[in-house]
mmCIF file of C-alpha atoms in Angstrom:
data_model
loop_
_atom_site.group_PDB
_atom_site.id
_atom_site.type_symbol
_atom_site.label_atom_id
_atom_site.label_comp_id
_atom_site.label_asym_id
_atom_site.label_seq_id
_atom_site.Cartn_x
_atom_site.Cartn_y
_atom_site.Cartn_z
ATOM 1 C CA UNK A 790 95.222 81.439 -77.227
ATOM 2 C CA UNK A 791 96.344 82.831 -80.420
ATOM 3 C CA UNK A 792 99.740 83.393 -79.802
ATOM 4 C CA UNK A 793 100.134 79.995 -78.880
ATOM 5 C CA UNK A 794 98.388 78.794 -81.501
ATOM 6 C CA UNK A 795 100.909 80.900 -83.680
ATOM 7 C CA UNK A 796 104.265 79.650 -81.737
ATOM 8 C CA UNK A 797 103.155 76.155 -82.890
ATOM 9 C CA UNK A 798 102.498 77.014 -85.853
ATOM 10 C CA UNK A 799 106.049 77.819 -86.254
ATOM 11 C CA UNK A 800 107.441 75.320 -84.526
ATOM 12 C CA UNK A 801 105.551 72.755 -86.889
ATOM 13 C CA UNK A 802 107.429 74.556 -89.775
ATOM 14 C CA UNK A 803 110.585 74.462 -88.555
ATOM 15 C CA UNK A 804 110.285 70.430 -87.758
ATOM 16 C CA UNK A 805 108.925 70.242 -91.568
ATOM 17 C CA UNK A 806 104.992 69.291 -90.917
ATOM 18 C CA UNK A 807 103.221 72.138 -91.681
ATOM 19 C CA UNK A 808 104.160 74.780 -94.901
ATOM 20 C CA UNK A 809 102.801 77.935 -93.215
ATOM 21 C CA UNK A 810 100.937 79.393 -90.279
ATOM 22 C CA UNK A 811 97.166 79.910 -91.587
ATOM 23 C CA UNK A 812 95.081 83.289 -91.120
ATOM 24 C CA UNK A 813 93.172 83.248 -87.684
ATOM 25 C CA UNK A 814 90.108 84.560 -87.075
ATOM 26 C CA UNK A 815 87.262 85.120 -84.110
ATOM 27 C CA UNK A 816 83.785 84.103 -84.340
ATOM 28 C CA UNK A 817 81.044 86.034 -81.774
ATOM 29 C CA UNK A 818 80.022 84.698 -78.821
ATOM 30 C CA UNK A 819 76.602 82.432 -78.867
ATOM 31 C CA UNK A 820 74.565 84.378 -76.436
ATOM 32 C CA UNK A 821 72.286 81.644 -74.641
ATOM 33 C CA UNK A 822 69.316 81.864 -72.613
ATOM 34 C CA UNK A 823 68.787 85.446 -71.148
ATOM 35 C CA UNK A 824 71.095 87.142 -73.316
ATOM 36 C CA UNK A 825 74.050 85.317 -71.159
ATOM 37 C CA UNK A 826 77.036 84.121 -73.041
ATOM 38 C CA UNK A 827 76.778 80.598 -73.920
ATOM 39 C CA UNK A 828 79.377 78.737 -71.817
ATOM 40 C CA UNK A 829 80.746 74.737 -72.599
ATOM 41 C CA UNK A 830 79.259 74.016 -68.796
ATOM 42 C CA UNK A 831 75.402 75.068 -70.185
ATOM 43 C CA UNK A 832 73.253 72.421 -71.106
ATOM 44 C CA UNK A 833 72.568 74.474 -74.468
ATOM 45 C CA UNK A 834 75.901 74.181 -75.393
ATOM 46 C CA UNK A 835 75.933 69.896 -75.503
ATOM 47 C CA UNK A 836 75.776 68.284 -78.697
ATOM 48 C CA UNK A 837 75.201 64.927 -77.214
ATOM 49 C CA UNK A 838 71.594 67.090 -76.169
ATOM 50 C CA UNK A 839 71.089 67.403 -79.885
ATOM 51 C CA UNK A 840 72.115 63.874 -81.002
ATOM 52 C CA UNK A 841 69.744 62.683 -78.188
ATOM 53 C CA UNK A 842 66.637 64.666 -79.413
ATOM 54 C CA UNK A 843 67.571 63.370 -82.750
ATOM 55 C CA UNK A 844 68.511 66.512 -84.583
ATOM 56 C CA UNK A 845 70.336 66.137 -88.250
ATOM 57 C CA UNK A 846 74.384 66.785 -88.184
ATOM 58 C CA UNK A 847 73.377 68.554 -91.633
ATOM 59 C CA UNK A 848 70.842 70.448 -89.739
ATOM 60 C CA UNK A 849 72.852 71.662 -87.054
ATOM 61 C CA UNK A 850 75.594 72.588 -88.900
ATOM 62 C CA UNK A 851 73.595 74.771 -90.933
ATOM 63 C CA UNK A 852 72.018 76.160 -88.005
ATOM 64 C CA UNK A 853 75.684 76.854 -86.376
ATOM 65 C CA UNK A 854 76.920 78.122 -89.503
ATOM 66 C CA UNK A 855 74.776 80.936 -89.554
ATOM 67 C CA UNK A 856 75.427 82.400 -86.128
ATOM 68 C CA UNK A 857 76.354 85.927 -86.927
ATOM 69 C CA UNK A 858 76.809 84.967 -90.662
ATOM 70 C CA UNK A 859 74.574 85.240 -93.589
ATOM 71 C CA UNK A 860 74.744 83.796 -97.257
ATOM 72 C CA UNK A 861 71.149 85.313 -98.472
ATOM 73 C CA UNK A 862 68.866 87.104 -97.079
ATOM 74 C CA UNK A 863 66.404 85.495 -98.278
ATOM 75 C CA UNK A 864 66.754 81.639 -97.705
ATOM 76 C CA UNK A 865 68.135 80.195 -94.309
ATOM 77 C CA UNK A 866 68.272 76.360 -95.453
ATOM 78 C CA UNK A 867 72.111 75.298 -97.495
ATOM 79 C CA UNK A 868 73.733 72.078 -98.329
ATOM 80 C CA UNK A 869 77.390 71.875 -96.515
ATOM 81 C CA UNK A 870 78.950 72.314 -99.975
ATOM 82 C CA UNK A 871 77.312 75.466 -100.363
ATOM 83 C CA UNK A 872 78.320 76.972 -96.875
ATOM 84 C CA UNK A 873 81.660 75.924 -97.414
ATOM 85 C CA UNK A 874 81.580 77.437 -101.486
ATOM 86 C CA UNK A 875 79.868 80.813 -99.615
ATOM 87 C CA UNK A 876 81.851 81.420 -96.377
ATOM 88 C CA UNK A 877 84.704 84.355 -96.166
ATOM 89 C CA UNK A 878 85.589 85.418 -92.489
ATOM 90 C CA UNK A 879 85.079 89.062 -93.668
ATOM 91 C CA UNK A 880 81.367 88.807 -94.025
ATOM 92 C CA UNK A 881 80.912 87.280 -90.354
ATOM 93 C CA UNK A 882 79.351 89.695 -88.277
ATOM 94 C CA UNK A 883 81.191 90.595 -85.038
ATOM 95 C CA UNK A 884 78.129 91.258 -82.926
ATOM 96 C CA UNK A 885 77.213 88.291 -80.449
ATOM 97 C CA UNK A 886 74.970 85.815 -81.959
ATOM 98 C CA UNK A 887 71.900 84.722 -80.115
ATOM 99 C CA UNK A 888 70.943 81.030 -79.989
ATOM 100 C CA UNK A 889 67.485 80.526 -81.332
ATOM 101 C CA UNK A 890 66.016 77.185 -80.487
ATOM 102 C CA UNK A 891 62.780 77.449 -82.472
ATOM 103 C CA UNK A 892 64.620 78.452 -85.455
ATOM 104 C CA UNK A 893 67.435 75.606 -85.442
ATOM 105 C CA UNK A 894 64.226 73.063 -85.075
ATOM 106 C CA UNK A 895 62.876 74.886 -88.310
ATOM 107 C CA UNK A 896 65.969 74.612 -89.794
ATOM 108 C CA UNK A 897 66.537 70.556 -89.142
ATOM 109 C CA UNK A 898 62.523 69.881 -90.328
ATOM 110 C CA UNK A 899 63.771 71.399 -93.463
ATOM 111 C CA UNK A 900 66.780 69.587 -93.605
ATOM 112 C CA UNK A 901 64.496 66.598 -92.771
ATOM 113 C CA UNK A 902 62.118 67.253 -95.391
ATOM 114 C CA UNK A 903 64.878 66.709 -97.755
ATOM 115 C CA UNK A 904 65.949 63.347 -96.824
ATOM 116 C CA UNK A 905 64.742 60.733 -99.486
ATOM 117 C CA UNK A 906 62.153 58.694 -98.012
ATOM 118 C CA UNK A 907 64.766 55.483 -97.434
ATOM 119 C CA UNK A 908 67.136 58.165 -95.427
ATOM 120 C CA UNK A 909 64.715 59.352 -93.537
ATOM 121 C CA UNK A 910 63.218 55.627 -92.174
ATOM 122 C CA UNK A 911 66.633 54.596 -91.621
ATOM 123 C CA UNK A 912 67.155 57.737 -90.168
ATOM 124 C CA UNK A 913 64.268 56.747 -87.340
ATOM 125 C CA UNK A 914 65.683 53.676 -86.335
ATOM 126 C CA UNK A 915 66.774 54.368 -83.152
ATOM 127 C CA UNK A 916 64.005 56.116 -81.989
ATOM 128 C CA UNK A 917 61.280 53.435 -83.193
ATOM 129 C CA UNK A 918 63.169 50.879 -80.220
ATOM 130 C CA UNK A 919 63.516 50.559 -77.020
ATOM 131 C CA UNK A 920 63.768 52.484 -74.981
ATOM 132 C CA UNK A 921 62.286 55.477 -76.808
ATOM 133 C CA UNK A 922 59.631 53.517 -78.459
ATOM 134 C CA UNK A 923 56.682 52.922 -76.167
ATOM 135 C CA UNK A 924 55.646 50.127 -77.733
ATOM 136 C CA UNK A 925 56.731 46.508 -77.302
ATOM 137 C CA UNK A 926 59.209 45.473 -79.602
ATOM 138 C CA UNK A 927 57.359 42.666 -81.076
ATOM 139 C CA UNK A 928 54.445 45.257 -81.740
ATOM 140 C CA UNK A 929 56.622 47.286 -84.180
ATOM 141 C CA UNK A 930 55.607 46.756 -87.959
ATOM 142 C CA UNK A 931 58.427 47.533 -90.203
ATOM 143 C CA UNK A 932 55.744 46.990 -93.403
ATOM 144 C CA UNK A 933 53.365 49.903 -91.787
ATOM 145 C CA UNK A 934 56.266 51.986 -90.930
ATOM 146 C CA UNK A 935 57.313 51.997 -94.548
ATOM 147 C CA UNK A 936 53.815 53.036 -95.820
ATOM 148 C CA UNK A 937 53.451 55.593 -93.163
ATOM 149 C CA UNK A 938 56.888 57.227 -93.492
ATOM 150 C CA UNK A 939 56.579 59.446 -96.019
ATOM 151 C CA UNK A 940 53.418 61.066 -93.998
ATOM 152 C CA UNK A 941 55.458 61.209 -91.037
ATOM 153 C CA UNK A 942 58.491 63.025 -92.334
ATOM 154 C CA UNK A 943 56.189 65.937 -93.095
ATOM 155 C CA UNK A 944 55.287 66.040 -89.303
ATOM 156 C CA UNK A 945 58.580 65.773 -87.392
ATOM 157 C CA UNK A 946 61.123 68.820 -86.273
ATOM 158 C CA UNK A 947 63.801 66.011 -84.549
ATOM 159 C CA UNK A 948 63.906 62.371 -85.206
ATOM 160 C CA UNK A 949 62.631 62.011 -82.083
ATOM 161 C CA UNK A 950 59.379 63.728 -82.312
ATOM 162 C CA UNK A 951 58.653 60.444 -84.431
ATOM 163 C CA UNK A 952 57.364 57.980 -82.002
ATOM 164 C CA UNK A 953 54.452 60.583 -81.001
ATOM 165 C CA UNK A 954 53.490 60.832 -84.964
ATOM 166 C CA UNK A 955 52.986 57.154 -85.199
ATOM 167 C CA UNK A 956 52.367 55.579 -82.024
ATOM 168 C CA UNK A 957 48.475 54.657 -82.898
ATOM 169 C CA UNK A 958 49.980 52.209 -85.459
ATOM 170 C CA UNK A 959 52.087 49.856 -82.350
ATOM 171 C CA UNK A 960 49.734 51.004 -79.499
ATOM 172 C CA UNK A 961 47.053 48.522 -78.366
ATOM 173 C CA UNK A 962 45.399 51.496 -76.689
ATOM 174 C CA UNK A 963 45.585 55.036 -77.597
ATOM 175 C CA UNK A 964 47.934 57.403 -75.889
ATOM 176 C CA UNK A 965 45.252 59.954 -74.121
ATOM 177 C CA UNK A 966 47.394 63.430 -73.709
ATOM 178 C CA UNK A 967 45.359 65.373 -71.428
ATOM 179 C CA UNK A 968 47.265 68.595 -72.607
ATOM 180 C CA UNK A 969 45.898 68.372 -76.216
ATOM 181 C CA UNK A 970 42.509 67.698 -74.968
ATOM 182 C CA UNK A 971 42.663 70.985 -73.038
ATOM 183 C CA UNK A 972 43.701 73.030 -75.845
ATOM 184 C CA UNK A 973 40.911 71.464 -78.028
#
């Protein structure tokens, strides 16, 4: 699609929009699943999945960003401004890149972990309501919430891991999961 992209390129010149064609370059392919390329039609490849399970944009960016690209070696977790201030096409690798679930999670509960305290309740929002809450609505306390937040944002990966960290404060009965009592 380069050449294409190249073509209009020019023709935006000649009709005055654009001052010059910029410098292309490729990024690897995200290998998915079983070392298979990642393709638009996977379910891996949806961002609405991400949004839904309540991952940070910030997160997930700087996740994305560092598929077959490095800044340090020894940190993993950067601010947009600092990807941006960091990134030169030359130093991205041109090896596929492998899509690592458990280390994008690590990276958003870091980027979580960052969020002041009033970010990171408003943050919640949508996950402490129908219909991911499992409480009734009227059973929510927004004063409790506040106190227990802070405690919380130490616990979650997602946003949506949330409503399991504090469901003993809205339940009227406690939420038996028979999976934790086996591992116990």
């Amino acid at each position: 699609s380069t050449p294409r992209q190249i073509a209009l390129y020019r023709a935006l010149i000649e009709l005055g929009i654009a001052k010059d064609t910029p410098a292309f370059g490729h990024l690897p392919y995200v290998m998915g699943e079983g070392n298979k390329k990642l393709s638009k039609r996977d379910p891996q490849a949806s961002l609405n999945l991400y949004r839904e399970r309540g991952f940070l944009p910030e997160g997930l960016l700087n996740y994305l960003s560092l598929l077959g690209w490095s800044i340090a070696e020894d940190r993993d977790i950067f601010s947009v401004d600092e990807l941006i201030a960091a990134f030169d096409i030359k130093d991205v690798n041109a090896n596929p890149a492998r899509f690592d679930l458990k280390k994008c999670e690590h990276i958003n509960a870091e980027h979580i972990r960052m969020l002041d305290v009033k970010a990171f309740t408003e943050a919640c929002g949508p996950w402490l309501k129908a219909p991911f809450a499992p409480w009734a609505p009227e059973a929510f306390d927004a004063e409790k919430w506040t106190r227990i937040a802070p405690y919380a944002q130490t616990r979650v990966t997602v946003l949506s891991d949330i409503t399991d960290n504090v469901d003993f404060l809205f339940l009227d009965e406690p939420v038996e999961d028979e999976a934790s009592w086996t591992k116990a």
